[in-house]
Amino acid sequence: MKKTMVMLSAISLILAACSSSTTPTSQQGITSGTSSGTPAAGGNSGGKKTLEFWYIDPGEKEKVYLEAVERFKAKHPDVEVKTLQTPNDTYKQKFAVAMTGGNPPDVFHSWGGGWLKEFVGQNNVLEITGQFDSSLYNQQALANATFDNKVYGLPLGLSLSVFWYNKEIFAKHQIKPPATWEEFLNVVDTLKQNKVIPIALANQPKWPGAYYLMYLADRAEGPELFNHAFARQGRGFDDPGYVKAGQYIQELSKREAFNKGFNGIAYDAGQGRQLMYTGQAAMMLMSNAFVNNMRAEAPSFEAKLDFFPFPTLPGGKGDPGNLQATTAPVWSVSKKSANPDLAIELIKELTSLETAQAYSDRTASPVAINGVTYKDVYAKRLAEMSANAKAMFWPYDQTLPAELAELHKDTTQALFGLSITPEEAAKRMEEKAKQILK
């Protein structure tokens, strides 16, 4: 069966609305009412029904979720909710083990797309079609958790990836936000000459570097390149556009645009962000989750913060307004939940208008919920960018089948490390795609 990538229409996003990756406040479970012990889906606790709820976000996002949990509990006084916050990369491992072991949480964070679809294919996720008012949600964001016309999750946030930068450093060195690749390289060179790390990158988990490959491929050839390669419609992952994207990545590495040892630095630990906060680095390509982290870790830095879109490429066919986007969080329910009706009610509360308004106001995030009025300056600007974008594209590792997605991250990380050529990376991706994509 041919597969196609869901592309977000920018106009529908803004009409519907009118996001990865975090550092924990604590590595331990944060509980609502009781201590969080060994995860178990459903059950009873002290005469009450119990729901287990897992999520990845710290800071204000976490506070918004826990406030929604309290509203849910007020409506369901016979229900206890055990909550557990786990950082992004650890969460993915922990959740896969819980699913495999048959002991998942009732309600859990997902990103929709291929990541969620894998667990749906294992018959581990509850179908919720018809159990909610679909008119409350952005339909194309909702589609990212819909497979074979069946819904398996409700989206709350939209994450958009842009270059965050220290405007104080830019002003000091008379730098303007670059619009073109040539201007971008000039910014990199100027910063290096002034002993500033141009770009902070924490690429040990591989997905932060993948933002570059996706944007460069889009700017070079437009969203059609991935769509056609994914759907096996005449172009492949060995297309010259992907080779060119790899060449641009290696141009940055050879120019020493990043902090030393970037391929060995974990994102969740926050070392990359600390380079930004302390003025050692000037830029970071990241989703608007960066703002949530910054407000929790270094709120005074906000006065220096601004962002600009990914620059255009010489002769590039991609529209300069195209954006890399993620639906996150998407709240889903385990099929093993002992209290599925209550779990569905909880994810509805976690995506209510009240929750969405607080999420947007306090975490700089556009949302997938209709009726929100944007007040936060970042959320408002990002929503406006999405309105003007001709296309938005999902992360490859959340769209491709798991084995191919992992190879995509591996080869991209190797490109940054200069241990593979762009031609070889593209060749390996296409060989694997021919085996997996039918």
Short mmCIF file of C-alpha atoms in Angstrom, two decimals:
data_model
loop_
_atom_site.label_atom_id
_atom_site.label_comp_id
_atom_site.label_asym_id
_atom_site.label_seq_id
_atom_site.Cartn_x
_atom_site.Cartn_y
_atom_site.Cartn_z
CA MET A 1 0.00 0.00 0.00
CA LYS A 2 1.35 3.39 -0.86
CA LYS A 3 1.83 5.75 2.00
CA THR A 4 1.54 9.49 2.01
CA MET A 5 2.71 12.00 4.55
CA VAL A 6 0.09 14.18 6.20
CA MET A 7 0.90 17.79 5.39
CA LEU A 8 -0.56 20.55 7.54
CA SER A 9 -2.35 23.30 5.66
CA ALA A 10 -1.22 26.57 7.20
CA ILE A 11 -4.53 28.36 6.76
CA SER A 12 -6.49 25.55 8.40
CA LEU A 13 -4.07 25.60 11.31
CA ILE A 14 -4.59 29.25 12.13
CA LEU A 15 -8.36 29.03 11.67
CA ALA A 16 -8.52 25.96 13.84
CA ALA A 17 -6.35 27.47 16.53
CA CYS A 18 -8.19 30.99 16.56
CA SER A 19 4.01 21.92 19.37
CA SER A 20 10.02 17.14 22.19
CA SER A 21 12.16 17.08 24.45
CA THR A 22 12.70 18.36 27.91
CA THR A 23 14.69 18.46 31.10
CA PRO A 24 12.89 17.24 34.22
CA THR A 25 12.20 19.25 37.32
CA SER A 26 12.93 15.96 39.01
CA GLN A 27 13.78 12.49 37.79
CA GLN A 28 11.24 11.02 40.20
CA GLY A 29 7.54 10.53 39.70
CA ILE A 30 5.46 13.57 40.59
CA THR A 31 2.21 12.38 42.07
CA SER A 32 -1.22 13.83 42.34
CA GLY A 33 -2.48 12.76 45.73
CA THR A 34 -0.46 9.57 46.29
CA SER A 35 3.10 8.45 45.81
CA SER A 36 3.89 7.12 42.38
CA GLY A 37 5.01 3.53 42.68
CA THR A 38 5.40 0.80 40.10
CA PRO A 39 3.38 1.76 37.01
CA ALA A 40 0.18 -0.18 36.50
CA ALA A 41 -2.70 0.48 34.15
CA GLY A 42 -5.86 1.03 36.12
CA GLY A 43 -6.79 -0.67 39.36
CA ASN A 44 -7.98 0.50 42.76
CA SER A 45 -6.21 2.51 45.44
CA GLY A 46 -7.72 2.81 48.90
CA GLY A 47 -11.22 2.15 47.57
CA LYS A 48 -10.75 4.56 44.67
CA LYS A 49 -10.30 3.78 41.02
CA THR A 50 -6.78 4.60 39.88
CA LEU A 51 -5.38 5.99 36.64
CA GLU A 52 -1.68 6.08 35.82
CA PHE A 53 -0.65 9.12 33.73
CA TRP A 54 2.80 9.53 32.11
CA TYR A 55 4.17 12.65 30.44
CA ILE A 56 7.57 14.13 29.52
CA ASP A 57 7.36 17.88 30.13
CA PRO A 58 8.65 19.80 33.17
CA GLY A 59 8.13 23.44 34.07
CA GLU A 60 4.95 25.29 33.18
CA LYS A 61 3.78 22.51 30.86
CA GLU A 62 3.84 20.09 33.76
CA LYS A 63 1.94 22.57 35.94
CA VAL A 64 -0.73 22.95 33.24
CA TYR A 65 -1.14 19.16 33.05
CA LEU A 66 -1.37 18.77 36.82
CA GLU A 67 -3.97 21.54 37.03
CA ALA A 68 -6.02 19.65 34.43
CA VAL A 69 -5.64 16.50 36.52
CA GLU A 70 -7.00 18.38 39.55
CA ARG A 71 -10.03 19.54 37.55
CA PHE A 72 -10.59 15.97 36.43
CA LYS A 73 -10.38 14.73 40.03
CA ALA A 74 -12.86 17.37 41.18
CA LYS A 75 -15.33 15.99 38.62
CA HIS A 76 -14.48 12.39 39.58
CA PRO A 77 -13.86 12.32 43.34
CA ASP A 78 -13.79 8.52 43.32
CA VAL A 79 -10.71 8.50 41.06
CA GLU A 80 -7.05 8.79 42.02
CA VAL A 81 -4.48 9.81 39.38
CA LYS A 82 -0.86 8.77 39.73
CA THR A 83 1.37 10.96 37.58
CA LEU A 84 4.92 10.36 36.41
CA GLN A 85 7.16 12.83 34.58
CA THR A 86 10.12 11.36 32.68
CA PRO A 87 12.48 13.20 30.31
CA ASN A 88 11.93 12.68 26.60
CA ASP A 89 14.62 10.17 25.65
CA THR A 90 14.34 8.16 28.86
CA TYR A 91 10.57 8.19 28.47
CA LYS A 92 10.72 6.53 25.05
CA GLN A 93 12.77 3.66 26.45
CA LYS A 94 10.72 3.33 29.64
CA PHE A 95 7.42 3.39 27.79
CA ALA A 96 8.50 0.74 25.25
CA VAL A 97 9.51 -1.55 28.13
CA ALA A 98 6.18 -0.96 29.90
CA MET A 99 4.26 -1.74 26.71
CA THR A 100 6.30 -4.87 26.00
CA GLY A 101 5.87 -6.01 29.60
CA GLY A 102 2.11 -5.55 29.45
CA ASN A 103 2.13 -2.95 32.23
CA PRO A 104 1.67 0.46 30.54
CA PRO A 105 0.11 3.58 32.06
CA ASP A 106 -3.57 4.27 31.40
CA VAL A 107 -2.88 7.67 29.79
CA PHE A 108 0.38 8.52 28.10
CA HIS A 109 2.23 11.14 26.09
CA SER A 110 2.72 10.46 22.39
CA TRP A 111 3.57 12.44 19.28
CA GLY A 112 1.07 10.76 17.00
CA GLY A 113 2.48 9.75 13.63
CA GLY A 114 4.66 6.68 13.16
CA TRP A 115 5.69 6.54 16.85
CA LEU A 116 2.08 6.05 17.96
CA LYS A 117 1.19 3.92 14.95
CA GLU A 118 3.76 1.32 15.94
CA PHE A 119 1.96 0.71 19.25
CA VAL A 120 -1.42 0.84 17.52
CA GLY A 121 -0.17 -1.90 15.19
CA GLN A 122 0.71 -3.97 18.27
CA ASN A 123 -2.92 -3.62 19.42
CA ASN A 124 -1.80 -1.73 22.54
CA VAL A 125 -3.63 1.60 22.09
CA LEU A 126 -7.34 2.19 22.68
CA GLU A 127 -9.37 3.44 19.73
CA ILE A 128 -11.36 6.50 20.82
CA THR A 129 -13.28 7.29 17.63
CA GLY A 130 -16.65 8.85 18.47
CA GLN A 131 -15.77 9.28 22.16
CA PHE A 132 -15.08 13.04 21.90
CA ASP A 133 -16.24 16.16 20.07
CA SER A 134 -13.98 16.28 17.03
CA SER A 135 -15.07 19.84 16.17
CA LEU A 136 -12.97 21.09 19.10
CA TYR A 137 -9.73 19.99 17.42
CA ASN A 138 -7.65 21.05 14.47
CA GLN A 139 -8.56 18.35 12.00
CA GLN A 140 -5.15 17.95 10.43
CA ALA A 141 -3.42 17.74 13.80
CA LEU A 142 -6.03 15.17 14.82
CA ALA A 143 -5.29 13.28 11.60
CA ASN A 144 -1.75 12.67 12.86
CA ALA A 145 -3.25 10.34 15.50
CA THR A 146 -5.74 8.78 13.09
CA PHE A 147 -4.99 5.52 11.28
CA ASP A 148 -7.38 3.74 8.90
CA ASN A 149 -10.01 6.34 9.86
CA LYS A 150 -9.75 5.38 13.54
CA VAL A 151 -8.61 7.88 16.19
CA TYR A 152 -6.04 6.87 18.82
CA GLY A 153 -5.10 10.15 20.49
CA LEU A 154 -6.09 13.76 21.15
CA PRO A 155 -3.56 16.52 20.34
CA LEU A 156 -2.89 19.46 22.63
CA GLY A 157 0.21 21.31 21.45
CA LEU A 158 1.95 22.11 18.19
CA SER A 159 5.72 22.42 18.26
CA LEU A 160 7.39 24.46 15.52
CA SER A 161 11.16 24.38 15.01
CA VAL A 162 13.01 27.67 14.48
CA PHE A 163 16.42 29.16 15.24
CA TRP A 164 16.38 30.64 18.75
CA TYR A 165 19.09 33.24 19.25
CA ASN A 166 20.62 35.64 21.74
CA LYS A 167 19.67 39.07 20.40
CA GLU A 168 22.10 40.75 22.80
CA ILE A 169 25.02 38.89 21.19
CA PHE A 170 23.71 39.69 17.73
CA ALA A 171 23.42 43.40 18.58
CA LYS A 172 26.90 43.49 20.14
CA HIS A 173 28.46 42.15 16.94
CA GLN A 174 26.10 44.05 14.61
CA ILE A 175 24.52 40.86 13.27
CA LYS A 176 21.06 40.69 11.76
CA PRO A 177 18.96 37.49 11.69
CA PRO A 178 19.96 35.78 8.43
CA ALA A 179 17.41 35.01 5.73
CA THR A 180 19.70 33.19 3.27
CA TRP A 181 22.34 30.48 3.62
CA GLU A 182 25.09 32.90 2.60
CA GLU A 183 23.99 35.32 5.31
CA PHE A 184 23.80 32.43 7.76
CA LEU A 185 27.38 31.39 7.05
CA ASN A 186 28.50 34.98 7.46
CA VAL A 187 26.84 35.01 10.88
CA VAL A 188 28.65 31.79 11.79
CA ASP A 189 32.00 33.23 10.71
CA THR A 190 31.47 36.51 12.55
CA LEU A 191 30.58 34.74 15.77
CA LYS A 192 33.60 32.44 15.51
CA GLN A 193 35.89 35.40 14.94
CA ASN A 194 34.53 36.90 18.16
CA LYS A 195 35.04 33.72 20.21
CA VAL A 196 31.34 32.88 20.40
CA ILE A 197 30.08 29.37 19.60
CA PRO A 198 27.74 30.00 16.66
CA ILE A 199 25.30 27.12 17.27
CA ALA A 200 24.61 25.05 20.36
CA LEU A 201 23.87 21.42 19.52
CA ALA A 202 23.28 18.45 21.85
CA ASN A 203 23.07 15.61 19.35
CA GLN A 204 23.68 12.47 21.39
CA PRO A 205 19.99 11.44 20.99
CA LYS A 206 20.31 12.16 17.24
CA TRP A 207 16.93 13.85 16.72
CA PRO A 208 18.21 17.43 17.32
CA GLY A 209 20.55 17.09 14.33
CA ALA A 210 17.76 15.58 12.26
CA TYR A 211 16.04 18.99 12.27
CA TYR A 212 18.84 20.21 10.02
CA LEU A 213 18.50 17.39 7.51
CA MET A 214 14.74 17.83 7.28
CA TYR A 215 14.93 21.60 6.85
CA LEU A 216 17.79 21.44 4.34
CA ALA A 217 15.98 18.82 2.24
CA ASP A 218 12.82 20.92 2.33
CA ARG A 219 14.60 24.17 1.49
CA ALA A 220 16.44 22.44 -1.37
CA GLU A 221 13.56 20.55 -2.96
CA GLY A 222 10.34 21.34 -1.11
CA PRO A 223 8.09 18.91 0.83
CA GLU A 224 7.50 16.84 -2.30
CA LEU A 225 10.93 15.24 -1.89
CA PHE A 226 10.07 13.42 1.33
CA ASN A 227 6.49 12.74 0.28
CA HIS A 228 7.60 11.06 -2.94
CA ALA A 229 10.41 9.11 -1.27
CA PHE A 230 8.09 7.91 1.49
CA ALA A 231 5.29 6.95 -0.90
CA ARG A 232 7.72 5.38 -3.41
CA GLN A 233 6.53 7.72 -6.13
CA GLY A 234 9.55 8.15 -8.38
CA ARG A 235 12.03 9.79 -5.99
CA GLY A 236 13.99 8.09 -3.25
CA PHE A 237 16.08 8.83 -0.18
CA ASP A 238 19.12 8.76 -2.47
CA ASP A 239 17.75 11.74 -4.40
CA PRO A 240 20.29 14.50 -5.13
CA GLY A 241 18.27 16.70 -2.77
CA TYR A 242 19.20 14.48 0.17
CA VAL A 243 22.82 14.35 -0.92
CA LYS A 244 22.80 18.15 -1.07
CA ALA A 245 21.25 18.33 2.43
CA GLY A 246 24.08 16.15 3.75
CA GLN A 247 26.65 18.37 2.06
CA TYR A 248 25.23 21.46 3.77
CA ILE A 249 25.36 19.70 7.16
CA GLN A 250 28.99 18.81 6.62
CA GLU A 251 29.75 22.34 5.50
CA LEU A 252 28.65 23.51 8.96
CA SER A 253 30.63 20.79 10.73
CA LYS A 254 33.79 21.56 8.79
CA ARG A 255 33.28 25.25 9.55
CA GLU A 256 33.18 24.34 13.26
CA ALA A 257 29.79 25.98 13.64
CA PHE A 258 28.88 23.84 16.68
CA ASN A 259 30.19 23.34 20.21
CA LYS A 260 32.90 20.73 20.61
CA GLY A 261 31.75 17.16 21.25
CA PHE A 262 28.18 17.90 20.22
CA ASN A 263 27.45 14.33 19.04
CA GLY A 264 28.13 13.04 22.54
CA ILE A 265 26.04 15.58 24.49
CA ALA A 266 22.57 14.54 25.70
CA TYR A 267 19.81 17.04 25.04
CA ASP A 268 17.72 16.29 28.13
CA ALA A 269 20.62 17.09 30.46
CA GLY A 270 20.43 20.70 29.31
CA GLN A 271 24.12 21.33 28.54
CA GLY A 272 23.30 22.69 25.09
CA ARG A 273 20.75 25.13 26.48
CA GLN A 274 23.22 26.22 29.16
CA LEU A 275 25.59 27.33 26.41
CA MET A 276 22.81 29.65 25.27
CA TYR A 277 21.89 30.91 28.74
CA THR A 278 25.49 31.74 29.63
CA GLY A 279 26.24 33.56 26.37
CA GLN A 280 28.79 31.00 25.20
CA ALA A 281 26.64 30.11 22.17
CA ALA A 282 24.45 32.39 20.11
CA MET A 283 21.91 30.14 18.35
CA MET A 284 20.05 26.83 18.67
CA LEU A 285 17.70 25.15 16.20
CA MET A 286 14.90 23.74 18.35
CA SER A 287 11.15 23.57 18.77
CA ASN A 288 9.30 26.05 20.97
CA ALA A 289 9.85 23.57 23.82
CA PHE A 290 13.04 25.62 24.23
CA VAL A 291 10.97 28.43 25.76
CA ASN A 292 9.35 26.12 28.30
CA ASN A 293 12.79 24.85 29.33
CA MET A 294 14.24 28.36 29.46
CA ARG A 295 11.44 29.70 31.66
CA ALA A 296 12.07 26.89 34.15
CA GLU A 297 15.88 26.90 33.99
CA ALA A 298 16.93 30.49 33.30
CA PRO A 299 13.94 32.85 33.22
CA SER A 300 16.12 35.97 33.14
CA PHE A 301 17.42 34.87 29.72
CA GLU A 302 14.04 35.58 28.15
CA ALA A 303 14.90 39.28 27.83
CA LYS A 304 17.70 38.27 25.41
CA LEU A 305 15.71 35.69 23.43
CA ASP A 306 14.29 35.91 19.93
CA PHE A 307 13.90 33.59 16.94
CA PHE A 308 14.11 33.50 13.14
CA PRO A 309 13.05 30.88 10.54
CA PHE A 310 15.43 28.46 8.87
CA PRO A 311 17.23 30.28 6.02
CA THR A 312 16.74 29.68 2.31
CA LEU A 313 19.26 27.87 0.10
CA PRO A 314 20.75 29.16 -3.16
CA GLY A 315 18.55 27.88 -5.97
CA GLY A 316 16.33 26.14 -3.44
CA LYS A 317 12.84 25.06 -4.52
CA GLY A 318 11.33 24.95 -1.03
CA ASP A 319 9.20 27.83 0.15
CA PRO A 320 11.03 29.91 2.81
CA GLY A 321 7.95 29.85 5.04
CA ASN A 322 7.71 26.04 5.30
CA LEU A 323 7.98 24.81 8.88
CA GLN A 324 8.98 21.63 10.63
CA ALA A 325 6.14 20.82 13.05
CA THR A 326 5.23 18.22 15.63
CA THR A 327 1.96 17.43 17.33
CA ALA A 328 3.00 17.17 20.96
CA PRO A 329 1.72 16.24 23.31
CA VAL A 330 -0.85 13.86 21.88
CA TRP A 331 -2.64 12.08 24.74
CA SER A 332 -3.49 8.42 24.20
CA VAL A 333 -5.04 5.60 26.25
CA SER A 334 -3.65 2.13 26.76
CA LYS A 335 -5.86 -0.70 25.59
CA LYS A 336 -4.99 -2.47 28.85
CA SER A 337 -6.52 0.27 31.00
CA ALA A 338 -8.91 -1.15 33.57
CA ASN A 339 -10.88 2.11 33.44
CA PRO A 340 -10.96 3.12 29.76
CA ASP A 341 -13.98 5.42 30.05
CA LEU A 342 -12.32 7.41 32.82
CA ALA A 343 -9.03 7.49 30.91
CA ILE A 344 -10.83 8.99 27.92
CA GLU A 345 -12.39 11.60 30.20
CA LEU A 346 -8.91 12.48 31.46
CA ILE A 347 -7.47 13.04 27.98
CA LYS A 348 -10.50 15.17 27.15
CA GLU A 349 -9.72 17.33 30.20
CA LEU A 350 -6.07 17.44 29.15
CA THR A 351 -7.17 18.89 25.79
CA SER A 352 -10.02 21.10 26.98
CA LEU A 353 -10.21 24.76 25.98
CA GLU A 354 -9.25 25.74 29.54
CA THR A 355 -6.16 23.53 29.39
CA ALA A 356 -5.26 24.71 25.89
CA GLN A 357 -5.55 28.39 26.80
CA ALA A 358 -3.30 27.95 29.84
CA TYR A 359 -0.86 25.86 27.80
CA SER A 360 -0.58 28.56 25.14
CA ASP A 361 -0.42 31.45 27.62
CA ARG A 362 2.29 29.89 29.76
CA THR A 363 4.42 27.73 27.45
CA ALA A 364 4.77 29.80 24.25
CA SER A 365 3.01 27.11 22.25
CA PRO A 366 0.49 27.14 19.44
CA VAL A 367 -2.22 24.57 20.10
CA ALA A 368 -4.45 22.16 18.19
CA ILE A 369 -7.59 23.25 20.05
CA ASN A 370 -10.15 25.62 18.53
CA GLY A 371 -11.11 28.81 20.33
CA VAL A 372 -7.80 29.76 21.97
CA THR A 373 -6.87 33.45 21.96
CA TYR A 374 -3.10 33.84 21.67
CA LYS A 375 -1.61 36.16 24.30
CA ASP A 376 1.95 34.88 24.71
CA VAL A 377 4.21 36.78 22.30
CA TYR A 378 6.03 33.67 21.09
CA ALA A 379 2.88 31.59 20.68
CA LYS A 380 1.21 34.40 18.75
CA ARG A 381 4.16 34.87 16.39
CA LEU A 382 4.55 31.13 15.82
CA ALA A 383 0.83 30.81 15.09
CA GLU A 384 1.14 33.63 12.58
CA MET A 385 4.10 31.86 10.96
CA SER A 386 2.03 28.71 10.64
CA ALA A 387 -0.73 30.74 9.02
CA ASN A 388 1.66 31.95 6.34
CA ALA A 389 3.39 28.61 5.76
CA LYS A 390 2.51 26.81 2.55
CA ALA A 391 3.47 23.50 4.13
CA MET A 392 4.47 21.99 7.45
CA PHE A 393 6.24 18.65 7.73
CA TRP A 394 6.35 16.07 10.51
CA PRO A 395 9.62 14.68 11.92
CA TYR A 396 10.88 11.80 9.82
CA ASP A 397 11.51 9.63 12.87
CA GLN A 398 7.85 9.97 13.83
CA THR A 399 6.64 9.21 10.31
CA LEU A 400 8.92 6.48 8.98
CA PRO A 401 8.70 2.84 10.16
CA ALA A 402 10.85 2.32 13.24
CA GLU A 403 13.83 0.58 11.58
CA LEU A 404 14.09 3.15 8.80
CA ALA A 405 13.55 6.00 11.28
CA GLU A 406 16.48 4.79 13.38
CA LEU A 407 18.71 4.54 10.31
CA HIS A 408 17.71 8.10 9.39
CA LYS A 409 18.90 9.31 12.81
CA ASP A 410 22.06 7.19 12.71
CA THR A 411 23.14 8.36 9.27
CA THR A 412 22.33 11.98 10.05
CA GLN A 413 24.39 11.90 13.23
CA ALA A 414 27.23 10.34 11.21
CA LEU A 415 26.98 13.17 8.69
CA PHE A 416 27.53 15.68 11.48
CA GLY A 417 30.48 13.64 12.71
CA LEU A 418 32.00 13.52 9.21
CA SER A 419 32.25 9.73 9.43
CA ILE A 420 30.07 9.08 6.37
CA THR A 421 29.71 10.85 3.03
CA PRO A 422 26.40 12.41 2.00
CA GLU A 423 26.25 9.98 -0.93
CA GLU A 424 26.75 6.95 1.32
CA ALA A 425 24.16 8.17 3.86
CA ALA A 426 21.61 8.65 1.08
CA LYS A 427 22.43 5.26 -0.45
CA ARG A 428 21.99 3.44 2.86
CA MET A 429 18.64 5.13 3.47
CA GLU A 430 17.33 4.20 0.03
CA GLU A 431 18.50 0.59 0.29
CA LYS A 432 16.66 0.21 3.58
CA ALA A 433 13.59 2.04 2.25
CA LYS A 434 13.35 -0.42 -0.66
CA GLN A 435 13.23 -3.27 1.86
CA ILE A 436 10.69 -1.68 4.20
CA LEU A 437 8.45 0.67 2.23
CA LYS A 438 6.09 -1.07 -0.15
#
